[in-house]
Short mmCIF file of C-alpha atoms in Angstrom, two decimals:
data_model
loop_
_atom_site.label_atom_id
_atom_site.label_comp_id
_atom_site.label_asym_id
_atom_site.label_seq_id
_atom_site.Cartn_x
_atom_site.Cartn_y
_atom_site.Cartn_z
CA MET I 162 -13.03 33.79 -10.09
CA ALA I 163 -14.58 35.39 -13.20
CA GLU I 164 -12.73 33.06 -15.35
CA LEU I 165 -14.01 29.83 -13.54
CA SER I 166 -17.59 31.41 -13.81
CA GLU I 167 -17.36 31.72 -17.27
CA LEU I 168 -15.91 28.20 -18.10
CA GLN I 169 -18.71 26.69 -15.92
CA SER I 170 -21.45 28.59 -17.95
CA LYS I 171 -19.95 27.20 -21.07
CA ASP I 172 -19.86 23.59 -19.88
CA PRO I 173 -21.55 21.36 -22.41
CA ILE I 174 -21.66 18.22 -20.45
CA GLY I 175 -23.18 19.34 -17.41
CA LEU I 176 -20.73 17.87 -15.08
CA HIS I 177 -20.89 20.97 -12.79
CA GLU I 178 -24.32 20.14 -11.96
CA VAL I 179 -23.83 16.83 -10.50
CA GLY I 180 -20.39 17.63 -8.85
CA SER I 181 -19.80 16.06 -5.40
CA ASP I 182 -19.55 18.18 -2.40
CA THR I 183 -15.74 18.76 -2.07
CA ARG I 184 -15.89 20.78 0.87
CA THR I 185 -14.60 19.86 4.53
CA SER I 186 -16.69 20.45 7.45
CA HIS I 187 -14.78 23.66 7.83
CA GLY I 188 -16.12 24.77 4.45
CA ARG I 189 -12.73 24.29 2.69
CA GLU I 190 -11.85 22.41 -0.12
CA ASP I 191 -9.88 18.98 0.58
CA SER I 192 -6.39 18.66 -0.88
CA ASP I 193 -7.77 15.93 -3.32
CA SER I 194 -10.35 18.27 -4.87
CA PHE I 195 -7.84 21.24 -4.96
CA ALA I 196 -5.22 18.96 -6.84
CA LEU I 197 -7.72 17.77 -9.18
CA ARG I 198 -8.85 21.59 -9.95
CA GLN I 199 -5.27 22.10 -10.52
CA ALA I 200 -5.22 19.45 -13.20
CA GLY I 201 -8.03 21.33 -14.86
CA LYS I 202 -10.89 19.07 -13.72
CA THR I 203 -13.85 19.55 -11.65
CA PRO I 204 -14.58 16.94 -9.01
CA VAL I 205 -17.77 14.88 -9.70
CA LEU I 206 -17.09 11.53 -8.14
CA ARG I 207 -17.27 10.65 -4.50
CA ARG I 208 -14.00 9.69 -2.82
CA ASN I 209 -14.60 6.40 -0.95
CA PHE I 210 -11.37 4.41 -1.70
CA SER I 211 -8.71 4.41 1.14
CA LEU I 212 -5.22 2.74 0.87
CA LEU I 213 -6.60 -0.58 2.07
CA SER I 214 -9.55 -0.79 -0.13
CA MET I 215 -7.53 0.32 -3.06
CA PHE I 216 -4.67 -2.05 -2.36
CA GLY I 217 -7.53 -4.73 -2.20
CA PHE I 218 -8.75 -3.49 -5.48
CA SER I 219 -5.33 -3.48 -7.19
CA CYS I 220 -4.63 -7.14 -5.79
CA LEU I 221 -7.91 -8.53 -7.05
CA VAL I 222 -7.73 -6.79 -10.57
CA LEU I 223 -4.14 -8.14 -11.22
CA GLY I 224 -5.21 -11.45 -9.87
CA THR I 225 -1.61 -12.70 -10.78
CA TRP I 226 -1.71 -16.17 -8.84
CA GLN I 227 -4.91 -17.41 -10.44
CA GLY I 228 -4.09 -15.74 -13.70
CA SER I 229 -0.80 -17.60 -13.88
CA LEU I 230 -2.90 -20.82 -13.39
CA ILE I 231 -5.37 -20.07 -16.06
CA THR I 232 -2.60 -19.14 -18.53
CA PHE I 233 -0.37 -22.06 -17.35
CA GLY I 234 -0.72 -23.88 -20.56
CA ILE I 235 0.76 -21.25 -22.80
CA GLY I 236 4.09 -21.24 -21.16
CA LEU I 237 4.29 -24.62 -20.89
CA GLN I 238 3.70 -25.43 -24.46
CA ASN I 239 6.40 -22.84 -25.46
CA GLY I 240 9.14 -22.84 -22.71
CA GLY I 241 8.05 -25.64 -20.46
CA PRO I 242 8.52 -25.71 -16.62
CA ALA I 243 11.87 -23.85 -16.68
CA GLY I 244 10.59 -21.38 -19.30
CA LEU I 245 7.38 -20.68 -16.95
CA VAL I 246 9.81 -19.92 -14.06
CA TYR I 247 12.15 -17.66 -15.90
CA SER I 248 9.65 -15.73 -18.08
CA PHE I 249 7.54 -15.35 -14.64
CA LEU I 250 10.66 -13.47 -13.17
CA PHE I 251 11.33 -11.47 -16.40
CA THR I 252 7.69 -10.53 -16.59
CA TRP I 253 7.46 -9.53 -12.93
CA ALA I 254 10.50 -7.43 -13.15
CA GLY I 255 9.33 -5.79 -16.56
CA THR I 256 5.85 -5.05 -15.20
CA LEU I 257 7.41 -3.55 -11.86
CA ALA I 258 9.60 -1.38 -13.86
CA THR I 259 6.77 -0.33 -16.10
CA PHE I 260 4.38 0.72 -13.32
CA THR I 261 7.19 2.31 -11.29
CA SER I 262 7.51 4.42 -14.34
CA LEU I 263 3.77 5.15 -14.60
CA ALA I 264 3.42 5.56 -10.90
CA GLU I 265 5.44 8.72 -11.51
CA LEU I 266 3.21 9.97 -13.90
CA ALA I 267 0.22 9.26 -11.80
CA SER I 268 1.99 11.07 -8.93
CA MET I 269 2.43 13.97 -11.19
CA GLN I 270 -1.22 14.27 -12.01
CA VAL I 271 -4.19 12.74 -10.17
CA LEU I 272 -5.90 11.88 -13.35
CA ARG I 273 -5.35 8.78 -15.38
CA PRO I 274 -2.91 9.05 -18.15
CA SER I 275 -4.67 10.36 -21.25
CA ILE I 276 -2.13 9.09 -23.78
CA ALA I 277 -3.21 6.84 -26.52
CA CYS I 278 -6.73 6.83 -25.06
CA TRP I 279 -8.45 4.72 -28.06
CA LEU I 280 -5.93 1.99 -27.32
CA THR I 281 -6.62 2.11 -23.55
CA VAL I 282 -10.45 2.03 -23.98
CA ALA I 283 -10.34 -0.78 -26.34
CA GLY I 284 -8.01 -2.75 -24.24
CA TRP I 285 -10.07 -2.33 -21.14
CA GLN I 286 -13.32 -3.00 -22.80
CA ALA I 287 -11.72 -6.26 -24.50
CA SER I 288 -10.38 -7.06 -20.69
CA ILE I 289 -13.81 -7.41 -19.09
CA ALA I 290 -15.39 -9.24 -22.06
CA SER I 291 -12.32 -11.52 -21.84
CA SER I 292 -12.28 -12.20 -18.42
CA ALA I 293 -16.15 -12.73 -18.07
CA TYR I 294 -15.93 -15.31 -20.57
CA LEU I 295 -12.80 -17.04 -19.10
CA GLU I 296 -14.73 -17.34 -15.83
CA GLY I 297 -17.56 -18.70 -17.67
CA VAL I 298 -15.39 -21.52 -19.35
CA LEU I 299 -13.76 -22.16 -15.66
CA ILE I 300 -17.48 -22.82 -14.63
CA GLN I 301 -17.82 -25.31 -17.57
CA ASN I 302 -14.34 -27.07 -16.64
CA LEU I 303 -15.84 -27.28 -12.85
CA ILE I 304 -19.03 -29.07 -14.31
CA GLN I 305 -16.52 -31.37 -16.27
CA VAL I 306 -14.69 -32.35 -12.95
CA VAL I 307 -18.06 -33.09 -11.16
CA SER I 308 -19.65 -34.66 -14.11
CA PRO I 309 -17.20 -36.15 -16.55
CA THR I 310 -20.03 -36.91 -19.18
CA TYR I 311 -20.65 -33.39 -19.56
CA SER I 312 -20.09 -32.14 -23.08
CA PRO I 313 -19.14 -28.36 -23.01
CA LYS I 314 -20.57 -26.15 -25.84
CA LEU I 315 -19.82 -22.85 -27.07
CA TRP I 316 -23.01 -21.14 -26.20
CA HIS I 317 -22.80 -22.60 -22.77
CA GLY I 318 -19.74 -20.67 -22.15
CA THR I 319 -21.47 -17.57 -23.62
CA LEU I 320 -24.62 -17.82 -21.29
CA LEU I 321 -22.22 -18.22 -18.21
CA CYS I 322 -20.35 -15.38 -19.21
CA TYR I 323 -23.73 -13.23 -19.10
CA ALA I 324 -24.29 -14.75 -15.61
CA VAL I 325 -20.91 -13.19 -14.48
CA LEU I 326 -21.63 -9.78 -16.14
CA LEU I 327 -25.11 -9.81 -14.35
CA VAL I 328 -23.22 -10.00 -10.79
CA CYS I 329 -20.74 -7.49 -11.86
CA ILE I 330 -23.37 -4.85 -12.92
CA VAL I 331 -25.27 -5.53 -9.87
CA ILE I 332 -22.30 -4.67 -7.59
CA ASN I 333 -21.23 -1.82 -9.56
CA THR I 334 -24.60 -0.04 -9.71
CA LEU I 335 -26.85 -1.25 -6.94
CA ALA I 336 -23.93 -1.85 -4.44
CA GLY I 337 -21.52 0.74 -6.07
CA THR I 338 -21.32 2.86 -2.89
CA LYS I 339 -20.02 -0.23 -1.00
CA LEU I 340 -17.52 -1.29 -3.40
CA PRO I 341 -14.63 -0.05 -1.24
CA ARG I 342 -15.83 -2.36 1.74
CA ILE I 343 -16.59 -5.30 -0.74
CA GLU I 344 -12.89 -4.84 -1.90
CA VAL I 345 -11.44 -5.36 1.46
CA VAL I 346 -13.64 -8.36 2.25
CA LEU I 347 -12.60 -9.93 -1.36
CA LEU I 348 -8.98 -9.15 -0.62
CA VAL I 349 -9.33 -11.56 2.48
CA VAL I 350 -10.97 -14.15 0.37
CA TYR I 351 -8.21 -13.64 -2.44
CA ILE I 352 -5.41 -14.56 0.15
CA LEU I 353 -7.44 -17.32 1.99
CA SER I 354 -8.01 -18.92 -1.39
CA PHE I 355 -4.37 -18.98 -2.30
CA PHE I 356 -3.47 -21.04 0.80
CA GLY I 357 -6.73 -23.17 0.43
CA ILE I 358 -5.31 -24.34 -3.07
CA ILE I 359 -1.49 -24.20 -2.38
CA VAL I 360 -1.59 -26.30 0.98
CA PRO I 361 -3.44 -29.32 -0.42
CA LEU I 362 -1.55 -29.10 -3.72
CA VAL I 363 1.76 -29.45 -2.15
CA TYR I 364 0.62 -31.83 0.49
CA LEU I 365 -1.12 -34.23 -1.61
CA ALA I 366 0.61 -34.38 -4.96
CA PRO I 367 3.67 -36.34 -5.76
CA HIS I 368 6.63 -34.01 -6.18
CA GLY I 369 9.22 -33.87 -8.79
CA ASN I 370 12.91 -32.77 -8.41
CA ALA I 371 14.56 -29.46 -8.95
CA HIS I 372 16.15 -30.32 -12.10
CA ASP I 373 12.67 -30.95 -13.79
CA VAL I 374 11.47 -27.58 -12.68
CA PHE I 375 14.22 -25.24 -13.17
CA ALA I 376 16.14 -27.02 -16.08
CA THR I 377 13.50 -28.58 -18.22
CA PHE I 378 12.59 -26.59 -21.37
CA LEU I 379 9.95 -27.50 -24.02
CA ASN I 380 9.31 -26.50 -27.56
CA LEU I 381 6.01 -27.92 -28.25
CA GLY I 382 5.29 -25.31 -30.76
CA GLY I 383 7.91 -26.41 -33.01
CA TRP I 384 9.90 -23.12 -33.32
CA GLY I 385 13.53 -23.13 -34.76
CA THR I 386 15.31 -22.45 -31.45
CA GLN I 387 14.43 -22.67 -27.64
CA THR I 388 14.94 -19.13 -27.30
CA LEU I 389 12.37 -18.15 -29.75
CA SER I 390 9.86 -20.62 -28.01
CA PHE I 391 10.68 -19.05 -24.80
CA PHE I 392 9.66 -15.51 -26.07
CA VAL I 393 6.41 -16.74 -27.77
CA GLY I 394 5.44 -18.22 -24.35
CA LEU I 395 5.86 -14.81 -22.67
CA SER I 396 2.36 -13.52 -23.36
CA GLY I 397 1.00 -16.08 -20.69
CA ASN I 398 2.73 -14.64 -17.83
CA ALA I 399 2.29 -11.08 -19.28
CA PHE I 400 -1.37 -11.78 -19.28
CA ALA I 401 -1.36 -12.83 -15.60
CA PHE I 402 0.11 -9.52 -14.69
CA LEU I 403 -2.20 -7.42 -16.89
CA GLY I 404 -4.45 -4.75 -15.10
CA ALA I 405 -1.99 -2.77 -12.78
CA ASP I 406 -3.39 0.42 -14.08
CA CYS I 407 -6.94 -0.13 -12.85
CA VAL I 408 -5.83 1.96 -9.95
CA TYR I 409 -5.38 5.03 -12.30
CA HIS I 410 -8.75 4.81 -13.81
CA MET I 411 -10.16 5.00 -10.07
CA SER I 412 -8.02 7.88 -9.10
CA GLU I 413 -10.95 10.37 -8.83
CA GLU I 414 -12.56 8.16 -6.07
CA ILE I 415 -9.51 7.74 -3.98
CA LYS I 416 -8.60 9.71 -0.90
CA ASN I 417 -5.06 11.25 -1.02
CA ALA I 418 -4.55 9.96 -4.63
CA THR I 419 -1.44 11.35 -5.38
CA ALA I 420 0.19 9.16 -2.75
CA VAL I 421 -2.30 6.16 -2.60
CA VAL I 422 -2.24 5.47 -6.37
CA PRO I 423 1.44 4.76 -6.93
CA ARG I 424 1.54 2.81 -3.33
CA SER I 425 -1.24 0.62 -4.29
CA ILE I 426 0.20 -0.22 -7.66
CA VAL I 427 3.62 -0.96 -6.65
CA PHE I 428 2.56 -2.88 -3.41
CA GLY I 429 0.08 -4.89 -5.18
CA LEU I 430 2.59 -5.91 -7.87
CA ILE I 431 5.01 -6.90 -5.12
CA MET I 432 2.40 -9.07 -3.37
CA ASN I 433 0.87 -10.49 -6.59
CA GLY I 434 4.32 -11.35 -7.91
CA SER I 435 5.22 -13.15 -4.60
CA ILE I 436 2.44 -15.42 -4.32
CA GLY I 437 2.06 -15.81 -8.10
CA PHE I 438 5.65 -17.04 -8.29
CA GLY I 439 4.74 -19.45 -5.21
CA ILE I 440 1.89 -20.87 -7.07
CA ILE I 441 3.99 -21.36 -10.24
CA ILE I 442 6.70 -23.06 -8.10
CA ALA I 443 4.22 -25.37 -6.51
CA THR I 444 2.23 -26.31 -9.49
CA LEU I 445 5.49 -27.26 -11.45
CA PHE I 446 6.95 -29.50 -8.65
CA CYS I 447 3.50 -31.14 -8.73
CA ILE I 448 2.90 -31.38 -12.32
CA GLY I 449 4.08 -34.97 -12.83
CA ASP I 450 4.31 -35.50 -16.49
CA PRO I 451 4.47 -32.00 -18.32
CA ASN I 452 3.76 -33.61 -21.89
CA ALA I 453 0.58 -35.44 -20.55
CA ILE I 454 -0.61 -32.17 -18.77
CA ALA I 455 -0.07 -30.06 -21.90
CA ASN I 456 -2.24 -32.56 -23.86
CA THR I 457 -5.24 -32.94 -21.24
CA SER I 458 -8.82 -32.70 -22.34
CA TYR I 459 -9.60 -29.96 -19.77
CA GLN I 460 -9.54 -26.21 -21.20
CA TYR I 461 -7.15 -25.21 -18.40
CA PRO I 462 -4.16 -27.72 -17.64
CA PHE I 463 -3.91 -26.90 -13.84
CA ILE I 464 -7.24 -28.74 -13.44
CA ALA I 465 -5.72 -31.79 -14.40
CA ILE I 466 -3.06 -31.06 -12.03
CA PHE I 467 -5.54 -30.61 -9.15
CA VAL I 468 -7.39 -33.99 -9.98
CA GLN I 469 -4.04 -35.95 -10.36
CA ALA I 470 -2.83 -34.54 -6.81
CA THR I 471 -5.93 -34.94 -4.87
CA LYS I 472 -7.44 -38.23 -6.46
CA SER I 473 -10.68 -36.68 -5.27
CA THR I 474 -13.66 -35.37 -7.19
CA GLY I 475 -14.75 -33.16 -4.42
CA GLY I 476 -11.35 -31.97 -3.54
CA SER I 477 -10.62 -30.79 -6.92
CA ALA I 478 -13.96 -29.12 -7.46
CA VAL I 479 -13.51 -27.30 -4.27
CA MET I 480 -10.15 -25.92 -5.61
CA VAL I 481 -11.48 -24.90 -8.83
CA ALA I 482 -14.34 -23.18 -7.13
CA LEU I 483 -12.21 -21.13 -5.04
CA ILE I 484 -10.34 -19.85 -8.30
CA ILE I 485 -13.97 -18.99 -9.90
CA LEU I 486 -14.84 -17.15 -6.46
CA VAL I 487 -11.47 -15.09 -6.81
CA GLY I 488 -12.08 -14.57 -10.61
CA LEU I 489 -15.53 -12.94 -9.84
CA GLY I 490 -13.86 -10.36 -7.52
CA LEU I 491 -11.46 -9.71 -10.46
CA ASP I 492 -14.17 -9.21 -12.77
CA ILE I 493 -16.01 -6.76 -10.49
CA GLY I 494 -13.04 -4.61 -10.16
CA ILE I 495 -12.41 -4.83 -13.96
CA MET I 496 -15.84 -3.81 -14.71
CA ALA I 497 -15.24 -0.55 -12.42
CA ALA I 498 -12.10 0.41 -13.91
CA ALA I 499 -13.04 -0.16 -17.68
CA SER I 500 -16.32 1.80 -16.85
CA ARG I 501 -14.33 4.59 -15.22
CA MET I 502 -11.87 4.63 -18.33
CA LEU I 503 -14.74 4.74 -20.83
CA TRP I 504 -16.39 7.76 -18.76
CA SER I 505 -13.00 9.84 -18.56
CA PHE I 506 -12.33 9.43 -22.18
CA ALA I 507 -16.12 10.51 -22.82
CA ARG I 508 -15.84 13.53 -20.59
CA ASP I 509 -13.20 14.65 -22.86
CA LYS I 510 -15.69 14.09 -25.79
CA GLY I 511 -13.58 11.37 -27.27
CA VAL I 512 -16.04 8.44 -27.95
CA PRO I 513 -19.25 8.13 -29.85
CA GLY I 514 -22.31 8.95 -27.62
CA TRP I 515 -19.82 10.90 -25.09
CA ARG I 516 -22.99 13.09 -23.97
CA HIS I 517 -24.73 10.39 -22.56
CA ILE I 518 -21.79 8.39 -21.38
CA SER I 519 -20.13 11.28 -19.45
CA LYS I 520 -22.99 11.81 -17.04
CA VAL I 521 -22.79 10.79 -13.43
CA ASP I 522 -25.60 9.68 -11.08
CA GLY I 523 -26.49 12.62 -8.82
CA ARG I 524 -27.24 10.42 -5.72
CA THR I 525 -24.48 7.85 -5.95
CA LYS I 526 -22.05 9.82 -7.68
CA ILE I 527 -21.37 6.76 -10.06
CA PRO I 528 -21.20 6.90 -13.84
CA ILE I 529 -23.95 4.40 -14.22
CA THR I 530 -24.31 5.21 -17.89
CA SER I 531 -20.74 4.18 -18.54
CA VAL I 532 -21.07 0.96 -16.42
CA LEU I 533 -24.28 0.06 -18.57
CA THR I 534 -22.51 1.01 -21.95
CA THR I 535 -19.62 -1.11 -20.82
CA THR I 536 -21.94 -3.98 -20.13
CA ILE I 537 -23.69 -3.88 -23.51
CA LEU I 538 -20.22 -3.70 -25.38
CA CYS I 539 -19.27 -7.06 -23.45
CA VAL I 540 -22.52 -8.66 -24.21
CA LEU I 541 -22.04 -7.85 -27.86
CA LEU I 542 -18.29 -9.11 -27.81
CA ALA I 543 -19.27 -12.34 -26.14
CA LEU I 544 -21.61 -13.18 -28.86
CA ILE I 545 -18.57 -13.93 -31.03
CA SER I 546 -17.74 -17.01 -28.80
CA ILE I 547 -20.86 -18.52 -30.24
CA GLY I 548 -19.76 -18.74 -33.59
CA SER I 549 -15.99 -19.24 -33.12
CA LYS I 550 -13.89 -19.67 -30.19
CA VAL I 551 -10.63 -18.53 -32.12
CA ALA I 552 -12.17 -15.26 -33.18
CA PHE I 553 -13.05 -14.36 -29.47
CA ASN I 554 -9.51 -15.66 -28.44
CA ASP I 555 -8.31 -12.76 -30.61
CA VAL I 556 -10.43 -10.37 -28.49
CA VAL I 557 -8.59 -11.72 -25.53
CA SER I 558 -5.30 -11.12 -27.16
CA LEU I 559 -6.35 -7.49 -27.84
CA THR I 560 -6.38 -6.88 -24.30
CA LEU I 561 -2.83 -7.57 -24.01
CA ALA I 562 -1.65 -5.85 -27.25
CA ALA I 563 -3.74 -2.67 -26.91
CA LEU I 564 -2.87 -1.84 -22.98
CA TYR I 565 0.71 -2.78 -23.77
CA ALA I 566 0.93 -0.37 -26.54
CA SER I 567 -0.46 2.21 -24.40
CA TYR I 568 1.90 1.44 -21.68
CA PHE I 569 4.75 1.80 -23.96
CA ILE I 570 3.78 5.24 -25.47
CA ALA I 571 3.47 6.66 -22.05
CA CYS I 572 6.75 5.24 -20.86
CA ALA I 573 8.76 6.27 -23.89
CA LEU I 574 7.52 9.82 -23.54
CA LEU I 575 8.39 9.92 -19.88
CA LEU I 576 11.98 8.75 -20.66
CA TRP I 577 12.21 11.31 -23.21
CA ARG I 578 11.16 14.20 -20.78
CA ARG I 579 13.29 12.82 -17.85
CA THR I 580 16.61 12.60 -20.03
CA THR I 581 16.05 15.96 -21.53
CA GLY I 582 15.37 17.65 -18.20
CA SER I 583 12.01 18.79 -19.15
CA ILE I 584 10.46 17.91 -15.68
CA LYS I 585 11.43 20.02 -12.79
CA SER I 586 11.71 19.37 -9.13
CA PRO I 587 9.12 21.13 -6.87
CA ASP I 588 11.96 23.23 -5.18
CA GLU I 589 12.83 24.41 -8.40
CA VAL I 590 9.63 26.12 -9.09
CA ASP I 591 8.57 29.65 -7.91
CA PRO I 592 5.70 29.08 -5.55
CA THR I 593 3.96 32.38 -6.93
CA ASP I 594 4.25 31.07 -10.35
CA ALA I 595 3.44 27.32 -9.78
CA ASP I 596 -0.05 27.33 -11.41
CA GLY I 597 -0.61 25.84 -14.95
CA TYR I 598 2.27 22.94 -14.38
CA ASN I 599 1.18 19.32 -15.14
CA LEU I 600 -1.79 20.30 -17.03
CA PRO I 601 -2.88 18.59 -20.29
CA GLY I 602 -0.69 20.18 -23.06
CA SER I 603 1.63 21.71 -20.69
CA ALA I 604 4.58 19.68 -21.87
CA GLY I 605 6.76 22.58 -21.26
CA LYS I 606 5.64 23.07 -17.59
CA LEU I 607 6.01 19.68 -15.82
CA ILE I 608 7.03 18.94 -12.03
CA TRP I 609 7.74 15.74 -10.43
CA GLY I 610 5.05 14.48 -7.92
CA PRO I 611 5.62 12.92 -4.59
CA TRP I 612 6.43 9.53 -6.01
CA ARG I 613 9.69 9.71 -8.00
CA VAL I 614 12.65 7.50 -8.56
CA HIS I 615 15.72 9.78 -8.75
CA GLY I 616 18.63 9.96 -11.07
CA LEU I 617 20.26 7.15 -12.95
CA LEU I 618 18.16 4.75 -11.11
CA GLY I 619 14.96 6.22 -12.49
CA VAL I 620 16.36 6.29 -16.21
CA LEU I 621 17.36 2.65 -15.90
CA ILE I 622 14.10 1.51 -14.60
CA ASN I 623 12.22 3.77 -17.36
CA SER I 624 14.49 2.25 -20.02
CA PHE I 625 14.07 -1.41 -19.03
CA ALA I 626 10.21 -0.97 -18.97
CA CYS I 627 10.27 0.38 -22.56
CA ILE I 628 12.65 -2.69 -23.64
CA TYR I 629 10.29 -5.10 -21.94
CA LEU I 630 7.04 -3.68 -23.19
CA LEU I 631 8.32 -3.64 -26.82
CA ILE I 632 9.50 -7.27 -26.57
CA VAL I 633 6.01 -8.63 -25.18
CA TRP I 634 4.02 -6.44 -27.55
CA VAL I 635 5.95 -7.83 -30.65
CA PHE I 636 5.44 -11.52 -29.52
CA VAL I 637 1.73 -11.04 -28.61
CA PHE I 638 0.95 -11.22 -32.31
CA TRP I 639 2.64 -14.64 -32.71
CA PRO I 640 0.71 -17.94 -33.19
CA PRO I 641 1.46 -20.51 -30.36
CA THR I 642 2.75 -23.08 -33.11
CA LYS I 643 5.00 -22.69 -36.11
CA GLN I 644 2.95 -24.56 -38.24
CA VAL I 645 -0.47 -22.63 -38.24
CA THR I 646 -4.06 -23.55 -39.41
CA PRO I 647 -6.90 -21.23 -39.59
CA ALA I 648 -8.04 -22.57 -36.24
CA SER I 649 -4.80 -22.05 -34.75
CA MET I 650 -3.88 -18.83 -36.25
CA ASN I 651 -3.34 -15.67 -34.23
CA TYR I 652 -5.47 -12.98 -35.55
CA THR I 653 -4.66 -10.23 -33.08
CA SER I 654 -3.00 -8.20 -35.77
CA LEU I 655 -6.14 -8.07 -37.52
CA VAL I 656 -8.28 -7.05 -34.48
CA MET I 657 -5.69 -4.51 -33.42
CA GLY I 658 -5.69 -3.11 -37.11
CA ALA I 659 -9.45 -2.96 -37.11
CA VAL I 660 -9.50 -0.81 -33.85
CA ALA I 661 -6.89 1.44 -35.18
CA ILE I 662 -8.94 2.03 -38.45
CA PHE I 663 -12.21 2.49 -36.83
CA SER I 664 -10.42 5.08 -34.41
CA ALA I 665 -8.83 7.13 -37.28
CA VAL I 666 -12.12 7.00 -39.32
CA TYR I 667 -14.18 7.96 -36.47
CA TYR I 668 -11.83 10.91 -35.70
CA ALA I 669 -11.53 12.18 -39.29
CA PHE I 670 -15.38 12.25 -40.09
CA TRP I 671 -16.95 12.83 -36.45
CA GLY I 672 -14.43 12.91 -33.71
CA ARG I 673 -12.16 16.00 -34.86
CA ARG I 674 -15.18 18.25 -34.29
CA THR I 675 -15.54 17.63 -30.69
CA TYR I 676 -12.34 16.13 -29.37
CA HIS I 677 -9.41 18.49 -29.00
CA GLY I 678 -7.83 16.26 -26.31
CA PRO I 679 -8.28 16.42 -22.58
CA ILE I 680 -10.55 19.28 -21.59
CA VAL I 681 -9.43 21.85 -19.02
CA ASP I 682 -12.60 22.92 -17.65
CA THR I 683 -11.38 24.65 -14.49
CA VAL I 684 -8.84 27.51 -13.96
CA PRO I 685 -5.86 26.33 -11.83
CA GLU I 686 -5.64 28.24 -8.54
CA LYS I 687 -2.65 29.12 -6.53
CA GLU I 688 -2.38 27.61 -3.22
CA GLY I 689 -3.09 30.69 -1.56
CA GLU I 690 -6.00 31.24 -3.45
CA ARG I 691 -8.27 28.36 -2.44
CA ARG I 692 -11.89 29.59 -2.19
CA PRO I 693 -13.23 29.81 1.53
#
């Protein structure tokens, strides 16, 4: 096609030179590459992920059961045992509604949603920095369990964070082509580790009664009402469900992406929610005195529960080590998703240095420059933790605030389009005029994909997702206690504002010259016009 040749000759990024071979053995483009071209993009990454490997990827990045343990203290302080149970169920339902709606968007277009890109990029870069640092702190706590005389220092956690990042970058670059197989192995480790913790915990620990778990609320933050305390504590469980959109950012490396992406997200959420709820219930029945656990000397209260349950240093250490191992798998996945998100936005010329960040390695078909850039940003962010743990905790909170804001924008716009009838069913579109639909900027030409919730149920799920996201987003900015000090204040609003100001300044003075929204670098073809 003449138009396509002209567009390729004008390609300033050089993506077409490094594009992967999208032909089958019969010389025809596969359906994934054709769908990607229909979305206006040239295939450049290798599709290695199947449904099983992407399901493993989704489960590990979500990491709900170990995330619930790590954030256990937030909900325990504001909400108590009962608050943790009911906020988990509310968060699980809200997250399922959110990603059921976003899965509809992903099914409509095989590219990751490009709405609120700066928010999403900032959220994912903060996510890998925060998860690697939390992993480092977990290792410090493991050392405390084995050697009670150990005195943890802030810079110890930073160095351990760098060690975690080193493992992540090696897996994502040198072993990047083997990542799908690694994810399947890590999925098995993820499931076995869950049973390796819950079985000894339930068997060895003394058990409380149902009233202690389901009817005991705490308000250790000193808020005016128990209801307000409950909502302040929501962020803990919300953080445990963060990251389901990782699958979107890997969509150009997934076989049969329009079907596998939504299935991996929803199935991953169902599985993670189920085992996450199981670990929450088991831990609460084995908690003993919740006030004593909330005031433990360990960074993470669940470690005190392990020590109390097993009465064994070795047993507790093994249980904590399993969580660290699973967390390492989570960090590997987050590194992959965060780097693909950055690469995708750079491809559209949306970030500083886009010419370099958008490059793809010709041999491995991996955006190595983006992986390295993500690592450098994480290294710099982790330096904050040396000077102030409070300041770095606000970087952690930025993950939740930025990503939930981007989710809300996408869900709200989808709700508007579906209630105004702006999205057509495939059978309502003339096959001879089907090109040009679902392209960036084609708000008037939208078609539902194969994953869709029909009718009133779809509207209700979409509406609940918007309500849930707004509630959690508002309370992300609240401090954990009513009486605040400079050390306990929540500075997330300051960090979020700084990101917004930087984005606006960059766009006003530099970005507007190059960034004009998602780039359409191919001419969509009709089904009968696939090139031989």
